[in-house]
PDB file of C-alpha atoms and ligand atoms in Angstrom:
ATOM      1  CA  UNK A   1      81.201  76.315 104.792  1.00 87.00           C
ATOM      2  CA  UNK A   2      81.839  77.889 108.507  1.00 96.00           C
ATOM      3  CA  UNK A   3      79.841  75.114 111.613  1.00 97.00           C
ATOM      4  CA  UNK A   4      78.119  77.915 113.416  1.00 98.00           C
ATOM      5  CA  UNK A   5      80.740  77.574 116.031  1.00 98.00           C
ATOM      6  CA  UNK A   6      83.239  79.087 113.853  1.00 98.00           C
ATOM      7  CA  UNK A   7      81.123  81.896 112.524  1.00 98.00           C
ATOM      8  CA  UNK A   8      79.786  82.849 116.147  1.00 98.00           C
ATOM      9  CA  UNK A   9      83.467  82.841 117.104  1.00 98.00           C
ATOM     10  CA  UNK A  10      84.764  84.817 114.117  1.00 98.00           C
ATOM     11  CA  UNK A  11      81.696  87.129 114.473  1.00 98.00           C
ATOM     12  CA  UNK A  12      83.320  87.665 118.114  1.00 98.00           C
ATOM     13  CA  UNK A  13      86.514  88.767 116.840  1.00 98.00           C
ATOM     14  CA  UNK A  14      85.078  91.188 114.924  1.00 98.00           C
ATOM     15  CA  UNK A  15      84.048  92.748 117.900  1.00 98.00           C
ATOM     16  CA  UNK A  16      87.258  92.826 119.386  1.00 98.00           C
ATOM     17  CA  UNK A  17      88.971  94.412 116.343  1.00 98.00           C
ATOM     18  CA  UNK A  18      86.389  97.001 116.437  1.00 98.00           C
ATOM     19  CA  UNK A  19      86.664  97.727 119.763  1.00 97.00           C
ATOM     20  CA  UNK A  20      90.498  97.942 119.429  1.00 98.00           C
ATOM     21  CA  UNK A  21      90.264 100.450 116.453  1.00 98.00           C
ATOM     22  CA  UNK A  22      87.682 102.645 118.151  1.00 97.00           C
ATOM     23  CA  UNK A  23      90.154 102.943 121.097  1.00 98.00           C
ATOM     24  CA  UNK A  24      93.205 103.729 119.561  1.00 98.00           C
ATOM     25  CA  UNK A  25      91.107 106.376 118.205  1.00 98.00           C
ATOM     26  CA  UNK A  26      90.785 107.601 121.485  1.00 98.00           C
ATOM     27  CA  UNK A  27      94.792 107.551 121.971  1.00 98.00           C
ATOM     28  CA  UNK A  28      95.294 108.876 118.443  1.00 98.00           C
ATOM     29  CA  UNK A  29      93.025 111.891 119.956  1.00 98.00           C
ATOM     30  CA  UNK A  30      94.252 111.847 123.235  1.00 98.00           C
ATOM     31  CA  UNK A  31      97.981 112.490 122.244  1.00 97.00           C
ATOM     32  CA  UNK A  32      97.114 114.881 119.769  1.00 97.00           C
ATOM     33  CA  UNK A  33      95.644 117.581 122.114  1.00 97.00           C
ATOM     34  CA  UNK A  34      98.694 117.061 124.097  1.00 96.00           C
ATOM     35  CA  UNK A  35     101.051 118.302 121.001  1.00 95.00           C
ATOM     36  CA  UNK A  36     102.660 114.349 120.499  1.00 96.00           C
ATOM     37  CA  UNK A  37     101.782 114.889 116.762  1.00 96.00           C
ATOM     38  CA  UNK A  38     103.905 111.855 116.308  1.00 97.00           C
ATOM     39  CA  UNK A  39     102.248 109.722 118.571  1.00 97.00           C
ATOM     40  CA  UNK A  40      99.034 110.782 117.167  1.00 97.00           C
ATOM     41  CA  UNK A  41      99.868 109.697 113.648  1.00 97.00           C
ATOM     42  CA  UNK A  42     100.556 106.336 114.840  1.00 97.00           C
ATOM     43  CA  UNK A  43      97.769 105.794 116.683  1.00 98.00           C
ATOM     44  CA  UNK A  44      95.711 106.848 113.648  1.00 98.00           C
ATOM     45  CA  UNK A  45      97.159 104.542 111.375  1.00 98.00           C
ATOM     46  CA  UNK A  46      96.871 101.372 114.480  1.00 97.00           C
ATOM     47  CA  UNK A  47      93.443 102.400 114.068  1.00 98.00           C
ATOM     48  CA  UNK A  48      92.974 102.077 110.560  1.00 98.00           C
ATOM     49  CA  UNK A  49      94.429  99.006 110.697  1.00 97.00           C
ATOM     50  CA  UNK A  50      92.428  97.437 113.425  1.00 98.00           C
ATOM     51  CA  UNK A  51      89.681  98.601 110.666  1.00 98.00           C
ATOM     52  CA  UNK A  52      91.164  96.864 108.017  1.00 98.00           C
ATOM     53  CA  UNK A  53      91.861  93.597 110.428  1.00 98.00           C
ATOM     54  CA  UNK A  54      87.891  93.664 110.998  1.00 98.00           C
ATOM     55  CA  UNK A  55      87.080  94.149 107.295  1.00 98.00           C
ATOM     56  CA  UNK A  56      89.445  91.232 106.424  1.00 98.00           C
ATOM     57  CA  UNK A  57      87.347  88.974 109.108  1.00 98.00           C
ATOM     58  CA  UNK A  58      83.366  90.629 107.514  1.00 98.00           C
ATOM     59  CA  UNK A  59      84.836  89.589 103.825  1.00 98.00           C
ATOM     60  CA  UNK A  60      86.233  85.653 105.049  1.00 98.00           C
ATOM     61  CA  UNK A  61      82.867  85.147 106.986  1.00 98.00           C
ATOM     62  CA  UNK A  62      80.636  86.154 104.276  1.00 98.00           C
ATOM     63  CA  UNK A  63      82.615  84.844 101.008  1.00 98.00           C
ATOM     64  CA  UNK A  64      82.721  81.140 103.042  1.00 98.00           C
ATOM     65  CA  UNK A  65      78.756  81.757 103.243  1.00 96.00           C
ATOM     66  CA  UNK A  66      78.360  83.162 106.614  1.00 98.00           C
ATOM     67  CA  UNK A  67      76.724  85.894 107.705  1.00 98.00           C
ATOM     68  CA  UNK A  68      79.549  89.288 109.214  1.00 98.00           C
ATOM     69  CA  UNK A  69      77.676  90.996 112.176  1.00 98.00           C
ATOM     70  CA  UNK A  70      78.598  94.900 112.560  1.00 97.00           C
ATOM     71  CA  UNK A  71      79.677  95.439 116.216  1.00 95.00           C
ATOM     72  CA  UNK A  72      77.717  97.583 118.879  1.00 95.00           C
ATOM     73  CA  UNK A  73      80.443 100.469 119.351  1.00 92.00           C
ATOM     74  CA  UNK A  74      81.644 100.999 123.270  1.00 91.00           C
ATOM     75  CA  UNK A  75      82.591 103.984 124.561  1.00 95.00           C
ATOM     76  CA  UNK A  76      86.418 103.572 124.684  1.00 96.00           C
ATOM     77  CA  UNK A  77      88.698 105.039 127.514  1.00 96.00           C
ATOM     78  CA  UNK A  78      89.715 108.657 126.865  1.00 97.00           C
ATOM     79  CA  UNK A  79      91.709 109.838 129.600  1.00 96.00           C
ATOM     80  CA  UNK A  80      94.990 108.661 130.630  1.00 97.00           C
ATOM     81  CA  UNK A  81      97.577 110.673 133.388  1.00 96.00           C
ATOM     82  CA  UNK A  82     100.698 110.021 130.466  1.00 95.00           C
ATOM     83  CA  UNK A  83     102.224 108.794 127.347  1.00 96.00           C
ATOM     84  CA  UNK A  84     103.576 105.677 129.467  1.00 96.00           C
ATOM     85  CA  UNK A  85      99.837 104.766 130.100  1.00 97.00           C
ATOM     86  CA  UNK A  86      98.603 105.144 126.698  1.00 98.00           C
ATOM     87  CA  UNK A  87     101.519 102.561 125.607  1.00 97.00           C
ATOM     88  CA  UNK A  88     100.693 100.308 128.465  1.00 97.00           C
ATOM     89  CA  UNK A  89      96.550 100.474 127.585  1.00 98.00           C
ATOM     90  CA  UNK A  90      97.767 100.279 123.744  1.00 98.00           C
ATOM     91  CA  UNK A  91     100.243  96.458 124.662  1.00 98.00           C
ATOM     92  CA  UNK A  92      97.023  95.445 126.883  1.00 97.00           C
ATOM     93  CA  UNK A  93      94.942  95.833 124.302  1.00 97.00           C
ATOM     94  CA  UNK A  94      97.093  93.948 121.618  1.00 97.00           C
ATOM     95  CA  UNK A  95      97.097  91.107 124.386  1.00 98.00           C
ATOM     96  CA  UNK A  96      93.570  91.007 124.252  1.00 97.00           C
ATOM     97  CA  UNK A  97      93.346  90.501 120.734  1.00 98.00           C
ATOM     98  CA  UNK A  98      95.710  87.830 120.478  1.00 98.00           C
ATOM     99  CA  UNK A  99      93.712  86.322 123.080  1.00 98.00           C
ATOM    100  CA  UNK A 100      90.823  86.756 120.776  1.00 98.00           C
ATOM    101  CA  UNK A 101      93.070  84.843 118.346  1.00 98.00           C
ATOM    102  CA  UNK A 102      94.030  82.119 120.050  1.00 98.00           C
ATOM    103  CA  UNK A 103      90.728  81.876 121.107  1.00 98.00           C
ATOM    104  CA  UNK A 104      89.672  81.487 117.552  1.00 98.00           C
ATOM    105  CA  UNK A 105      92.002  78.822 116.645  1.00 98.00           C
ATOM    106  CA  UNK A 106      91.630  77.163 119.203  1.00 98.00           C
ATOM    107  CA  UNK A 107      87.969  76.246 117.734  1.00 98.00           C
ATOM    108  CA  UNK A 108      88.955  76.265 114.293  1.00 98.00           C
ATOM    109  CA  UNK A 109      91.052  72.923 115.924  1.00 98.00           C
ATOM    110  CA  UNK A 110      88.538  71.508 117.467  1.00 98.00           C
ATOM    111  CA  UNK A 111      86.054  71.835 114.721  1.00 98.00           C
ATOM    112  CA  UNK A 112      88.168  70.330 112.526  1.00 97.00           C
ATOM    113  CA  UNK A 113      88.248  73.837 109.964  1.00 98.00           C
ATOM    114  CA  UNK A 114      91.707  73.838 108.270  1.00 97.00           C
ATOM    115  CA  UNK A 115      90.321  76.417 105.832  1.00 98.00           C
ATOM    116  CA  UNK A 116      89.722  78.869 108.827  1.00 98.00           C
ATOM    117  CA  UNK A 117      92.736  77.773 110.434  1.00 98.00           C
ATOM    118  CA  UNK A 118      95.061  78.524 107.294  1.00 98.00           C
ATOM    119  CA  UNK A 119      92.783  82.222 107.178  1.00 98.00           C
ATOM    120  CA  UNK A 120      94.351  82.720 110.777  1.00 98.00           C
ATOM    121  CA  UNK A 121      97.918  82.262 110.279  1.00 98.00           C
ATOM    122  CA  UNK A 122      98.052  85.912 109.118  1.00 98.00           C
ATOM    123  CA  UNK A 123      96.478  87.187 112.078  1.00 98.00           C
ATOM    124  CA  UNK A 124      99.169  84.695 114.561  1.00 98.00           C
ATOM    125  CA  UNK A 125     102.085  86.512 113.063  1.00 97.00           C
ATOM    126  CA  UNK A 126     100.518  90.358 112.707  1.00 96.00           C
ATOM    127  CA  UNK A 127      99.769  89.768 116.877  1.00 97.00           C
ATOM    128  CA  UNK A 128     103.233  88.374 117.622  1.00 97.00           C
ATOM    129  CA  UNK A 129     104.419  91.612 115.575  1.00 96.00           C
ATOM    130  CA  UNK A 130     102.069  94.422 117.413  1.00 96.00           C
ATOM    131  CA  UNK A 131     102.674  92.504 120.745  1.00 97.00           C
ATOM    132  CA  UNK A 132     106.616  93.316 119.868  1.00 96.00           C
ATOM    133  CA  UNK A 133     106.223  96.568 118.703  1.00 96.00           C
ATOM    134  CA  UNK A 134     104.092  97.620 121.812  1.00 97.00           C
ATOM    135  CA  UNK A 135     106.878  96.334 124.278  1.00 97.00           C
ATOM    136  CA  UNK A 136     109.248  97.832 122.517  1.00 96.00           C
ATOM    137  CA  UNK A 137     107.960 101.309 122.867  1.00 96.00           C
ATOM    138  CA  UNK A 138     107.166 100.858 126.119  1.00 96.00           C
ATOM    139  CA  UNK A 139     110.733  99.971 127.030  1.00 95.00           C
ATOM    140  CA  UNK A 140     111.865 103.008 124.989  1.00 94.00           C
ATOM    141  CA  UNK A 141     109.780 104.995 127.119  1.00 95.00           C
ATOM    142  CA  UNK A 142     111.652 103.744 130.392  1.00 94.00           C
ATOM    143  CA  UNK A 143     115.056 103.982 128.935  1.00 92.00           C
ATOM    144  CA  UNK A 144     114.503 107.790 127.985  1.00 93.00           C
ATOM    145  CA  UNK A 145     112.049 109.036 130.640  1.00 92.00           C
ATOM    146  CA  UNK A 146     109.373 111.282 131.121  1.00 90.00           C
ATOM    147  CA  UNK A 147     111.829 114.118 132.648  1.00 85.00           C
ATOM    148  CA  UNK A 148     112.492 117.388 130.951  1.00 77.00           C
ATOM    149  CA  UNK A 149     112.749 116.468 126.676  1.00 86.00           C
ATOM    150  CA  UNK A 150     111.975 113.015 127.233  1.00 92.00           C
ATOM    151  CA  UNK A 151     107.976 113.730 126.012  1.00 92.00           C
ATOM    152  CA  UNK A 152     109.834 115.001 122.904  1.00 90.00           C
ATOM    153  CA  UNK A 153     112.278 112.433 122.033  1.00 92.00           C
ATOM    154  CA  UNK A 154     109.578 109.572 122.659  1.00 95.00           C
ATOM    155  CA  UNK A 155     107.155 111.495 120.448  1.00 94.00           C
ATOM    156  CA  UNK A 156     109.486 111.340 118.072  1.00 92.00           C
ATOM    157  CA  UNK A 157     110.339 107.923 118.685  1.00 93.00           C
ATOM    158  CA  UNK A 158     106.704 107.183 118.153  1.00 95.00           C
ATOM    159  CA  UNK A 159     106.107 108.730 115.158  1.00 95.00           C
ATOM    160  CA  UNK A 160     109.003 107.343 113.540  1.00 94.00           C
ATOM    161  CA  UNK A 161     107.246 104.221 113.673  1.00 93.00           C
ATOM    162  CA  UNK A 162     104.218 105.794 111.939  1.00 92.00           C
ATOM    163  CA  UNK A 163     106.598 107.105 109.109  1.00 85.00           C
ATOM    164  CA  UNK A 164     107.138 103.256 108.169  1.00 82.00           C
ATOM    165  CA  UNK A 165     104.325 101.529 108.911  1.00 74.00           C
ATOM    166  CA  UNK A 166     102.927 100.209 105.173  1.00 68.00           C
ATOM    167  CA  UNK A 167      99.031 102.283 104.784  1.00 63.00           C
ATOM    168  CA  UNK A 168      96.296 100.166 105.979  1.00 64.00           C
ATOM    169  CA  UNK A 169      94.830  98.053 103.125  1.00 52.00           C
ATOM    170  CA  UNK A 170      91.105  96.824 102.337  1.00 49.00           C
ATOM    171  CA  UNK A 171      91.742  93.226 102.576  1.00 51.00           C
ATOM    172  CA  UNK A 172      92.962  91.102  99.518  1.00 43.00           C
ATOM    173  CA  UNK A 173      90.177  88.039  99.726  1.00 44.00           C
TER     174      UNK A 173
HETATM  175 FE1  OFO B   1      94.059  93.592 114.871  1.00 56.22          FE
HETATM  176  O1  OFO B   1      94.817  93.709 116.471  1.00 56.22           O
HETATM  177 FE2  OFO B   1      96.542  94.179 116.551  1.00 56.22          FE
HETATM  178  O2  OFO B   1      97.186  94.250 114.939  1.00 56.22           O
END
């Protein structure tokens, strides 16, 4: 059984996964009118995931006899001046999540809930991972530049990612 603390809070990161999957959306769009095909497919898939990391968060609220609130939608950002910006907004918005997270077990502490503490541990490591993965394209980007076939070779860079990224699941529980 969730203390209404705990479900408030949870309900909260719903929100934020929401939020994150509706803007990577936008990326996913954004780079696709701008021919990064590859970079498109990736931020589709982030977006599906965010999805999934919501739907894993509606089914642990209401299965420990809570009540999942669907999220208001916000208009996300949709223009950025380059590829290096949508990788920097993409990393700040993974920050913000994990902030979310921290957030969330943080409370689960406090309110003594080792069953929602134990749910969390997934989400810990899948932030630490996306946190990585952002940084790690964003130091790509640096190291080949936005010069002359640099937008290619980091498209391609990008989309390899996509290519082995595991398809975005319903959740398990
Ligand atoms: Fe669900 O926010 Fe990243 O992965």
């Amino acid at each position: 059984m969730l203390s209404p603390t705990v479900e408030s809070a949870l309900n909260d990161q719903i929100s934020i996964e929401s939020h994150s999957s509706n803007a990577y959306l936008a990326l996913a769009s954004w780079c696709e009118t701008k021919g990064m095909e590859g970079s498109a497919k990736f931020f589709y898939l982030q977006s599906e995931e965010e999805r999934a990391h919501m739907l894993r968060l509606f089914k642990y609220i209401n299965d420990s006899g809570g009540k999942a609130l669907t999220p208001a939608l916000n208009q996300p950002r949709t223009d950025f001046s380059d590829i290096m910006e949508v990788v920097e907004y993409f990393l700040k918005g993974e920050v913000r999540v994990s902030d979310g997270i921290n957030k969330l077990v943080y409370i689960a502490t406090q309110e003594k809930d080792y069953t929602t503490l134990n749910f969390l541990q997934w989400y810990v490591a899948e932030q630490h991972e996306e946190e990585t993965t952002a940084r790690n394209i964003k130091d790509k980007i640096n190291l080949i530049g936005l010069e002359a076939n640099g937008l290619y070779l980091i498209d391609k860079e990008i989309g390899a990612l996509a290519a082995v990224k595991p398809a975005a699941s319903e959740p398990a529980n």
